[in-house]
Coordinates of C-alpha atoms and ligand atoms in Angstrom, one line a residue:
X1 CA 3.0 -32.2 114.5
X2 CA 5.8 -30.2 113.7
X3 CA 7.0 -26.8 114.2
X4 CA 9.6 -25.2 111.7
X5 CA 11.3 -22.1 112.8
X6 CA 13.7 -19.8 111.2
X7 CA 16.6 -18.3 113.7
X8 CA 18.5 -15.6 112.8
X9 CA 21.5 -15.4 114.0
X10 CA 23.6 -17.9 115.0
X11 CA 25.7 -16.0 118.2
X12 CA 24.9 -17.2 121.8
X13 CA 20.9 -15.8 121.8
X14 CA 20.4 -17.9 118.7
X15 CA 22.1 -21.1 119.9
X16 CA 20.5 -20.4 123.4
X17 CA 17.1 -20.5 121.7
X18 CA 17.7 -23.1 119.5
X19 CA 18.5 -25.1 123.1
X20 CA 16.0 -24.6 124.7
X21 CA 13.6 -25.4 122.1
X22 CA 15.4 -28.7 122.2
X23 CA 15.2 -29.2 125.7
X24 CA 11.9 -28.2 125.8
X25 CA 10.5 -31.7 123.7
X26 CA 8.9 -29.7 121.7
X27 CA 8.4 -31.9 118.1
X28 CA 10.4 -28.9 116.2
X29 CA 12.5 -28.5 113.1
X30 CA 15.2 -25.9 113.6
X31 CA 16.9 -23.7 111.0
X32 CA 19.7 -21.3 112.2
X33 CA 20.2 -18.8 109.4
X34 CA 24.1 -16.9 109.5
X35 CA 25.0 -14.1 107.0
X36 CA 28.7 -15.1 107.7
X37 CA 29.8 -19.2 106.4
X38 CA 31.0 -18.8 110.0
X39 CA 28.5 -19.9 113.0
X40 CA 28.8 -18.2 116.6
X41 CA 28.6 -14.4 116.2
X42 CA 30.5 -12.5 119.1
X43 CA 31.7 -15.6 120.1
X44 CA 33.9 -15.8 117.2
X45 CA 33.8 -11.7 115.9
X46 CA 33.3 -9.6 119.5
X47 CA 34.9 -12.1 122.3
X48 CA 38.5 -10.7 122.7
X49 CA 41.4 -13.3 120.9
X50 CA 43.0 -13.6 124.6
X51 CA 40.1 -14.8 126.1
X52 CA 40.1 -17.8 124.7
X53 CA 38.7 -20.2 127.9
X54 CA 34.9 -17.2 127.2
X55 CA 35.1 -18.9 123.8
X56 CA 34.8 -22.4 124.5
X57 CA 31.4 -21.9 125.2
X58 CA 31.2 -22.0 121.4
X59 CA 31.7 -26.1 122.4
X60 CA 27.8 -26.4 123.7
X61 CA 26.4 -24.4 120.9
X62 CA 28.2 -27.1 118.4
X63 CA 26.3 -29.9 120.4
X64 CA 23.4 -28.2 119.4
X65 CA 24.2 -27.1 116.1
X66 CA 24.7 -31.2 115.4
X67 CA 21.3 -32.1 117.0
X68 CA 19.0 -34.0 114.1
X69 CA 16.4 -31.4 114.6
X70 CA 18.8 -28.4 113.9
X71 CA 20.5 -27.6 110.5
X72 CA 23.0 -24.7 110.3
X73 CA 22.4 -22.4 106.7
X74 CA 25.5 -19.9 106.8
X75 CA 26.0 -17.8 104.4
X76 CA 23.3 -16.5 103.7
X77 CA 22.3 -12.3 104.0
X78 CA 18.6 -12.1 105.7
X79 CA 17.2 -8.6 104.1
X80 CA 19.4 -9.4 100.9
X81 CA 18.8 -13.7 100.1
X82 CA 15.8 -13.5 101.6
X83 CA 13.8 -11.5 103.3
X84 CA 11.5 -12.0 106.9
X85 CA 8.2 -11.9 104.8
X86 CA 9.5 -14.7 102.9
X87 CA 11.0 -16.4 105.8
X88 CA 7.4 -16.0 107.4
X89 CA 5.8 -18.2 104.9
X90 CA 8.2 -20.8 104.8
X91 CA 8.2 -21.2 109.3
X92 CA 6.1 -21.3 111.5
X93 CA 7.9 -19.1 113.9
X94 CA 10.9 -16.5 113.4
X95 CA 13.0 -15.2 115.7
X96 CA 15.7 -12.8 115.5
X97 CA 18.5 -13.2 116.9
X98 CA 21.2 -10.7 114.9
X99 CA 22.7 -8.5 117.9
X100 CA 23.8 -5.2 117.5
X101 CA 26.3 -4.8 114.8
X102 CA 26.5 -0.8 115.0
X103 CA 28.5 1.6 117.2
X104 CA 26.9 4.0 118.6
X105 CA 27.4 7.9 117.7
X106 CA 29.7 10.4 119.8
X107 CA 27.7 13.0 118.4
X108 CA 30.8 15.6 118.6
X109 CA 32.7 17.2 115.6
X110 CA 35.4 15.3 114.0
X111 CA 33.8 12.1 114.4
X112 CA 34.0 11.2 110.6
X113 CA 37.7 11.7 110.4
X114 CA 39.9 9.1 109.3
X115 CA 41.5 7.8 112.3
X116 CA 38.6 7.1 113.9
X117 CA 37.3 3.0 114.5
X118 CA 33.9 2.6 116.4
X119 CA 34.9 -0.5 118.4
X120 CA 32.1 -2.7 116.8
X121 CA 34.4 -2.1 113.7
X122 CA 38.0 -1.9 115.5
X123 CA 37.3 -5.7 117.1
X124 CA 35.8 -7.1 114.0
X125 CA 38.7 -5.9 112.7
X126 CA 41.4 -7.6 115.3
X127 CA 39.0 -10.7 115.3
X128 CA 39.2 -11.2 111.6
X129 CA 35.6 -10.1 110.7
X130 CA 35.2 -9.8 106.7
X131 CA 33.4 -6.8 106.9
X132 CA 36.4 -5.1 108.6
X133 CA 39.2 -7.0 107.0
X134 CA 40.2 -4.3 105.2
X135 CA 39.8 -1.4 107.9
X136 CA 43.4 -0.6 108.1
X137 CA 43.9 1.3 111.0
X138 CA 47.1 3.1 110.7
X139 CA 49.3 2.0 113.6
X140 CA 52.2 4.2 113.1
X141 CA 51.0 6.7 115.8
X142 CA 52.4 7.3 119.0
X143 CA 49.1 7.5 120.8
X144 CA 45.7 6.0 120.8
X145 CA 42.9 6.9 122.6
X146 CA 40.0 4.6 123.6
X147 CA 36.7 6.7 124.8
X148 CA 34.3 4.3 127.5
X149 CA 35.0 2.7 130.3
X150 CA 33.6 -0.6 129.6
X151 CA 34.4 -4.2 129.0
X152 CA 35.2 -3.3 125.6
X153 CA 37.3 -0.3 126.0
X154 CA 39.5 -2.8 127.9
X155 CA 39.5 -5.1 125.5
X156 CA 40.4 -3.1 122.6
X157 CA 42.9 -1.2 125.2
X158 CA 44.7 -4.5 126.1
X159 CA 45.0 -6.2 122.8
X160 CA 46.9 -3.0 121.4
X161 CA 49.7 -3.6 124.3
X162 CA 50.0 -7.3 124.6
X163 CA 53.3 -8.6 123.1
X164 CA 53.5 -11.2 120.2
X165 CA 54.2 -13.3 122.6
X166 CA 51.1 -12.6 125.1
X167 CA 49.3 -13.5 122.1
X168 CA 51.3 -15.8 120.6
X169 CA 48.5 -18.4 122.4
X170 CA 45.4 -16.3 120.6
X171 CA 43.5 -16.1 117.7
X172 CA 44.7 -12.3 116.8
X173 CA 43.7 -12.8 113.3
X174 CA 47.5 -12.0 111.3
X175 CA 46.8 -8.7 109.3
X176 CA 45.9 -7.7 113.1
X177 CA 49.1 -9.0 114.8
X178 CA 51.3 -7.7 112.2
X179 CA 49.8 -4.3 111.9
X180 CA 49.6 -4.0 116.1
X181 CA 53.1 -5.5 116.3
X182 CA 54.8 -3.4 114.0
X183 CA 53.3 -0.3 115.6
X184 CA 55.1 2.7 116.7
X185 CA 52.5 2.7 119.5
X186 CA 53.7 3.9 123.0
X187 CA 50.8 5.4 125.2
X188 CA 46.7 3.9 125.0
X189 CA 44.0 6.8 126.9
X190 CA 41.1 4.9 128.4
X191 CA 38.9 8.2 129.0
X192 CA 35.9 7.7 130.8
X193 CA 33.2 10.8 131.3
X194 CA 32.5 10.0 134.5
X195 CA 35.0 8.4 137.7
X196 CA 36.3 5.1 138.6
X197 CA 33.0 3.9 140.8
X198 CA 30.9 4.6 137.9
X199 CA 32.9 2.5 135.0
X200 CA 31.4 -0.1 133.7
X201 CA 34.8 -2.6 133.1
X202 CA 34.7 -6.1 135.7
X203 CA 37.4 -6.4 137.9
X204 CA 39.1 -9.5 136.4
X205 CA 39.3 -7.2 133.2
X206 CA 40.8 -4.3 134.8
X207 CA 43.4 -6.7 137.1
X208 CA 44.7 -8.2 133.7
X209 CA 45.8 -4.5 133.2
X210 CA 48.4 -4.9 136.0
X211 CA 49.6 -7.3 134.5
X212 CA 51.0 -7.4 130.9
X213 CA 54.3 -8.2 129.8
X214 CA 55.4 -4.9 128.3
X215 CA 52.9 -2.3 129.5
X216 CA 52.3 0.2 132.8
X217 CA 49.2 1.7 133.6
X218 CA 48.9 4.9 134.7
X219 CA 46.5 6.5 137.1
X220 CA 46.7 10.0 139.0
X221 CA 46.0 9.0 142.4
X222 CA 43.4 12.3 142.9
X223 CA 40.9 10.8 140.3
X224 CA 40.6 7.5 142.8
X225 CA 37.8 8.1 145.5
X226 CA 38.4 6.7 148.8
X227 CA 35.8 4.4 148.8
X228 CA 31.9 3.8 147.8
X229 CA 30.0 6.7 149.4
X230 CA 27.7 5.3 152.0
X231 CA 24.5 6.9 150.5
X232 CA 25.2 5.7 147.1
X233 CA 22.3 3.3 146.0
X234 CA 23.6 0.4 144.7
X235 CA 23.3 -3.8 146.1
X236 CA 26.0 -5.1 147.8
X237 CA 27.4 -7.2 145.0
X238 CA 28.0 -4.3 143.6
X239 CA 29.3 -2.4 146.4
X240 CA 31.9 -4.8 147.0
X241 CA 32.7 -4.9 143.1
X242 CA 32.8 -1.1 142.9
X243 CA 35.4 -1.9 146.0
X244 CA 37.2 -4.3 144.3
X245 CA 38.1 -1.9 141.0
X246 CA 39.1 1.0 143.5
X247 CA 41.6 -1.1 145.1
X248 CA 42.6 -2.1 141.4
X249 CA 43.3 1.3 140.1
X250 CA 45.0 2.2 143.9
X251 CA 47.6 -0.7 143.3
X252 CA 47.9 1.3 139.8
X253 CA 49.3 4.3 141.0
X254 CA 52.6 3.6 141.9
X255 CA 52.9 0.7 139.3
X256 CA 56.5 -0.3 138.4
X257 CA 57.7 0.8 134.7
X258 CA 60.0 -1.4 134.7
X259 CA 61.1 -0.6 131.4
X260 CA 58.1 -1.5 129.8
X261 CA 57.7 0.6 126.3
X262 CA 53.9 1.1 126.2
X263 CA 51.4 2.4 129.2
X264 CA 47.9 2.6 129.4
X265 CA 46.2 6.0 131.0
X266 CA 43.3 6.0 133.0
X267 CA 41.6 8.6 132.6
X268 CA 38.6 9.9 134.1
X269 CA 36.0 12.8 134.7
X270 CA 36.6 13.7 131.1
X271 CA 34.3 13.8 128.0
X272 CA 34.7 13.9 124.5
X273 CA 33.8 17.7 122.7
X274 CA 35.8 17.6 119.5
X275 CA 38.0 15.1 117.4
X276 CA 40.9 17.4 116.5
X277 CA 43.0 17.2 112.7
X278 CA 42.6 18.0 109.2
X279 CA 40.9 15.3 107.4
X280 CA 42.9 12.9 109.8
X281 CA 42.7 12.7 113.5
X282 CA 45.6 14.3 115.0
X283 CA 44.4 14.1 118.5
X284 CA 41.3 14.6 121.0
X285 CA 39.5 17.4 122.5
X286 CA 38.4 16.5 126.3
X287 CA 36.4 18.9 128.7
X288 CA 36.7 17.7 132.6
X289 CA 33.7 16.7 134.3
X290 CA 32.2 16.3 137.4
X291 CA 29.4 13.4 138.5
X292 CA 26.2 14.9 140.2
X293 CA 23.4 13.0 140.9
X294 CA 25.6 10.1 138.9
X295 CA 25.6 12.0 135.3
X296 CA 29.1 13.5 134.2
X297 CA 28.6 17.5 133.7
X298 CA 31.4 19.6 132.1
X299 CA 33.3 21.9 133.9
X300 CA 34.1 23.9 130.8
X301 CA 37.4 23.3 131.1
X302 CA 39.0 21.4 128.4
X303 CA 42.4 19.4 127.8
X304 CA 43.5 18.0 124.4
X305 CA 45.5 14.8 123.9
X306 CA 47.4 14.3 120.6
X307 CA 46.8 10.9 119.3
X308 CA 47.1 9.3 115.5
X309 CA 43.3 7.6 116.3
X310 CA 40.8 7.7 118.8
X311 CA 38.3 4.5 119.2
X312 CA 35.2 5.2 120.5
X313 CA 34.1 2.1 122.8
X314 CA 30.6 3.3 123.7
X315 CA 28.2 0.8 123.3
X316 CA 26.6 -0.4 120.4
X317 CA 23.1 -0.8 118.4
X318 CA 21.0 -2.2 116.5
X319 CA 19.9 -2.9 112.7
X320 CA 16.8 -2.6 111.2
X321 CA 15.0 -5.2 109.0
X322 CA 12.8 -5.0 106.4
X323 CA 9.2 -5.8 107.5
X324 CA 10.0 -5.3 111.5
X325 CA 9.2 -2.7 113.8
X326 CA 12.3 -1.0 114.9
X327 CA 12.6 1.3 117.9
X328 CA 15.1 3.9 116.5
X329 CA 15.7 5.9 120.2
X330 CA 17.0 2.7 122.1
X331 CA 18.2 0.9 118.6
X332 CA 16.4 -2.6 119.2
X333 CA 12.9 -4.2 117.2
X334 CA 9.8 -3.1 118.7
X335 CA 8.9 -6.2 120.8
X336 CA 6.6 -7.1 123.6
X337 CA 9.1 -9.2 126.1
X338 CA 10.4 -10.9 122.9
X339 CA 7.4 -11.0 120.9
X340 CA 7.7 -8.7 117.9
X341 CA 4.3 -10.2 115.6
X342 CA 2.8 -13.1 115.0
X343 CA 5.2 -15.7 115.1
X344 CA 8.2 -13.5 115.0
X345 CA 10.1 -13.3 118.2
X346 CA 13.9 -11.5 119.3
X347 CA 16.0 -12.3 121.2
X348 CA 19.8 -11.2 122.8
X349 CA 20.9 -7.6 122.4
X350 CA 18.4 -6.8 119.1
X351 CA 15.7 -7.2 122.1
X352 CA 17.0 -5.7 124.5
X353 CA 19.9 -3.4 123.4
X354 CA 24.0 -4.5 124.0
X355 CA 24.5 -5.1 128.0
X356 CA 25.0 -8.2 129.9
X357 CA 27.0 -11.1 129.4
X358 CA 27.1 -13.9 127.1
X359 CA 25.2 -16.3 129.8
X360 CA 22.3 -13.1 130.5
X361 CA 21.1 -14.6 126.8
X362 CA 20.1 -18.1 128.2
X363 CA 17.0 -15.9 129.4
X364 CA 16.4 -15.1 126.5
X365 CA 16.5 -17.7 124.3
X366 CA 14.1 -19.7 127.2
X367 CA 11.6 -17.2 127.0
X368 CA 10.9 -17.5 123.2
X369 CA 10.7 -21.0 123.5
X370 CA 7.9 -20.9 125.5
X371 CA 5.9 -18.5 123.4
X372 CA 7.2 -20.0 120.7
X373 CA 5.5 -23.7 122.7
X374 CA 2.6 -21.2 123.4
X375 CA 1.9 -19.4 120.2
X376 CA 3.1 -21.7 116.8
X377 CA 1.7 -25.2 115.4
X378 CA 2.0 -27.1 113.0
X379 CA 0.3 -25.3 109.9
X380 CA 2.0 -27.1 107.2
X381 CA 4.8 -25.1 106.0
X382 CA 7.5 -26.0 104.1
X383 CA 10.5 -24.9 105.9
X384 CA 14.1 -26.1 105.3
X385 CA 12.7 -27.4 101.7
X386 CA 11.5 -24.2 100.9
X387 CA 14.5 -22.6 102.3
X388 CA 16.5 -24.4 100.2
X389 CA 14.7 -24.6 96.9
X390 CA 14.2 -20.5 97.6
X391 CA 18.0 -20.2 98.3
X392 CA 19.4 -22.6 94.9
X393 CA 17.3 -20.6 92.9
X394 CA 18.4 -17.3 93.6
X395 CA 22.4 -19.0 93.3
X396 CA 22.9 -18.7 97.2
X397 CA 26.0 -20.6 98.1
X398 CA 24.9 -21.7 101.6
X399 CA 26.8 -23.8 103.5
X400 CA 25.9 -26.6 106.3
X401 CA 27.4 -27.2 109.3
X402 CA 29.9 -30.2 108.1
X403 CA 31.0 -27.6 105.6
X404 CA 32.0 -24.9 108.7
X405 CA 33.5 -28.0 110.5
X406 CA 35.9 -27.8 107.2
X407 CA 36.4 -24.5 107.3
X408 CA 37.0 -24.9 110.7
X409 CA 39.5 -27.8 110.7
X410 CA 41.1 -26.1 108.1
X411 CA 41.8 -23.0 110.2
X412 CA 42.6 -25.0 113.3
X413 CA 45.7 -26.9 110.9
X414 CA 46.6 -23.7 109.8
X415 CA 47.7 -22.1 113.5
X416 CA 51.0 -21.3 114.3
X417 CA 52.3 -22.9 117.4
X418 CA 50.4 -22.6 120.7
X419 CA 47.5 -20.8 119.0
X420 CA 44.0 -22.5 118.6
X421 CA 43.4 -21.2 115.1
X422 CA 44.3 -19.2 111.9
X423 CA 41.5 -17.5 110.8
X424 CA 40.3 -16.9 107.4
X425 CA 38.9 -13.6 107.3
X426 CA 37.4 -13.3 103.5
X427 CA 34.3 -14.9 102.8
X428 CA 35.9 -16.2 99.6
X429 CA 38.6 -18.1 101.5
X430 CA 36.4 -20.0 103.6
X431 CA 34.3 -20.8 100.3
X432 CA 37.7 -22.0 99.0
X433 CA 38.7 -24.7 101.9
X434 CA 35.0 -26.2 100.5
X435 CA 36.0 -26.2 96.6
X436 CA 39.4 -27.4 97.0
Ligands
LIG501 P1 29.2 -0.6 128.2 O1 29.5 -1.6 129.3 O2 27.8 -0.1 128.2 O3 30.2 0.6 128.4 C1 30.0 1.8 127.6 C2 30.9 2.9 128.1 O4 30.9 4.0 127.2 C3 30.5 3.4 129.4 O5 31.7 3.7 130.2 C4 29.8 4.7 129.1 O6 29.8 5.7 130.1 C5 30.6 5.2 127.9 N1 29.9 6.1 127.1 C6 28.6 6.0 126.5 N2 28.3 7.1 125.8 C7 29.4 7.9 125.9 C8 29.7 9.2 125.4 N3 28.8 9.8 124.5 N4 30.9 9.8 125.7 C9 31.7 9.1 126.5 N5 31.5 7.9 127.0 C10 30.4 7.3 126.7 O7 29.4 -1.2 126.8 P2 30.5 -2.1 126.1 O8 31.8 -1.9 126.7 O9 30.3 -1.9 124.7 O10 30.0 -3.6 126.5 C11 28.8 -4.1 126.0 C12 28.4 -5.3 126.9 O11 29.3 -6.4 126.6 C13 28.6 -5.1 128.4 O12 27.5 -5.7 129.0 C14 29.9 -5.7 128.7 O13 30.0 -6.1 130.1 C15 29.9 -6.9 127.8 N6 31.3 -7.3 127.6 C16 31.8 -8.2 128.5 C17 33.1 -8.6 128.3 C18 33.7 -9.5 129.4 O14 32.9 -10.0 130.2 N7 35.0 -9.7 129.4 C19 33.9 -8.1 127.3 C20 33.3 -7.3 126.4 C21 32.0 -6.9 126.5 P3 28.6 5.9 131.1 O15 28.6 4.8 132.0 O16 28.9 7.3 131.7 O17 27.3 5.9 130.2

């Protein structure tokens, strides 16, 4: 007695689900669905190009992916190939697994010049995504600034400063390295609205700051508090990681320059009011803040820093799809721990919005199995048949997993020396590895 389900998504909650159905013994049939030829989501699109060791994990969701049970359909645009309704009939089970593709909004004036890159759309960019292959960031500005003080900010932070030959061992797709490397960029802001205990970046992420080939950070010394007040509520894991970043940003301060052309500034206790320019950013609008109570409120007084583009790096949200609840305020499907409707589950950041790491999905992708073993049975459906006789006659060029191990191979022959990979970054180049 079988049990067909859909997946949508093929990043880390996807796979994770598709595992643990596997493990489970359940007698399923497993079809993970990508809008992209390419499998692996963040893995491949979010996941910096330096950190290339976070990647490999990519390695156990291929064992999967090559399980009998499981069959890999990429390529193919849920909401425009086919739609959940239709997906409903066809499996016994759904789940959504899509992440949150959107940035969220500043909400301050001048956010809609050009000049300004969410970083859902700045890293797609720098990791080869086709939607943002032709973003075109223009690099010939002396200044960036980067607003957040997460994991992201750093990222997008430290790929701008790396040399060619830091990344000479990445997968920096080209139109990114040449653009970045050409660049008349000198100084990166990391602003964050509130102070160094309360940023969100991991230590390992903020050490690797302190130590790039070609770039200084910068901190004033004042903004660095002295340690973790005693009365501030927080475990002791934390505590001692909160400890760990002040001690970071305190062997910061009197950093060498050693002739090193670009710096990054730490900024804090500062918060966006206005993108400054014409109808192209020519710099940033920042009014100083205090934390009280742990929220950053402004002082009224304001600083502005010229820049050529400011990427906000604030978190990011959800999509909406046709036919499932959507919770608008927090940006994630309506869903009851993971249950969303009958036999439609999420999972990953589209339940639960964009925080954790890429292992906090396991969780995820266990629970739905089990309601997925506690909800679904066999009721006779047609799945992968009906996928595919529903996809061929509506034209869909989907593609299997043996096909992406083409495309793949063919990017991995492709790489210059010392780097894992070339990446093809249109949808009609990958198709092409397949036709040729
Ligand atoms: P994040 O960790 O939630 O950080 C968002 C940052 O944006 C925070 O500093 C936040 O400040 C700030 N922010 C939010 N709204 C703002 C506003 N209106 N004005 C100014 N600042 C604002 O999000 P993320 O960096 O996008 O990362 C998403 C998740 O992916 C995180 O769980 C992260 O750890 C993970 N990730 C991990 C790695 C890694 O392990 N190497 C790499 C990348 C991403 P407040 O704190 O004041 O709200």
């Amino acid at each position: 007695m079988t049990v067909r389900v859909a997946i949508v998504g093929s990043g880390p909650s996807g796979f994770y689900t598709a595992d643990a159905l596997l493990r489970s013994g359940a007698d399923v049939e497993i079809d993970v669905i990508d809008r992209l030829p390419s499998p692996f989501g963040l893995i491949r699109a979010g996941v910096a190009p330096d950190h290339q060791k976070t990647k490999n994990v990519s390695r156990a969701y291929e064992k999967t992916a090559l399980n009998d049970k499981v069959t890999y359909y990429g390529n193919v645009d849920v909401g425009a190939d086919i739609s959940i309704e239709q997906l409903k009939e066809l499996y016994e089970a759904v789940v959504i697994a899509i992440g949150s593709p959107y940035d969220r909004k500043l909400g301050v004036p001048g956010e809609d010049k050009k000049g300004v890159f969410g970083s859902a759309d700045f890293v797609g960019w720098y990791n080869g995504h086709p939607d943002f292959r032709d973003l075109e960031p223009d690099l010939n500005t002396k200044a960036i600034v980067v607003i957040g003080n997460g994991n992201v900010a750093v990222d997008c932070a430290r790929v701008l400063v790396k040399t060619p030959d830091e990344m000479s061992t990445t997968d920096l797709a080209t139109h990114a390295a040449e653009a970045i490397h050409a660049s008349s960029l000198e100084d990166v802001y990391m602003v964050g609205r509130r102070g160094p205990i309360e940023a969100k970046f991991t230590n390992v992420e903020l050490r690797e700051m302190g130590e790039l080939q070609n770039c200084t950070p910068i901190i004033d010394a004042a903004q660095i508090p002295e340690d973790v007040p005693e009365d501030m509520e927080m475990s002791d894991r934390d505590r001692r990681l909160k400890d760990r970043n002040l001690a970071t940003l305190r062997g910061f301060v009197d950093a060498e320059h050693g002739g090193r052309e670009r710096r990054v500034h730490f900024q804090f206790f500062a918060s966006p009011v206005e993108v400054l320019g014409g109808d192209t950013v020519e710099g940033i609008r920042l009014e100083k803040t205090e934390v009280r109570d742990g929220r950053a409120v402004g002082t009224g007084e304001t600083y502005d820093i010229p820049c050529g583009i400011v990427i906000p790096a604030i978190g990011y949200q959800g999509q909406s799809l046709e036919g499932v609840p959507f919770d608008e305020w927090n940006g994630v499907i309506k869903n009851d721990e993971g249950r969303v409707s009958d036999g439609v589950y999420a999972v990953g950041w589209i339940r639960r919005g964009p925080t954790g790491v890429i292992g906090t999905n396991k969780h995820d992708g266990d629970r739905a199995a089990e309601q997925i073993n506690e909800d679904c049975s066999d009721s006779g459906k047609a799945g992968g048949d009906g996928l595919r006789a529903l996809l061929d006659g509506k034209g869909v060029r989907y593609i299997d997993y043996a096909e992406w191990q083409q495309i793949d191979d063919a990017e991995k022959s492709a790489a210059p020396d010392g780097a894992p990979r070339q990446k093809l970054t249109r949808i009609p180049e990958m198709l092409a590895v397949l036709n040729g």
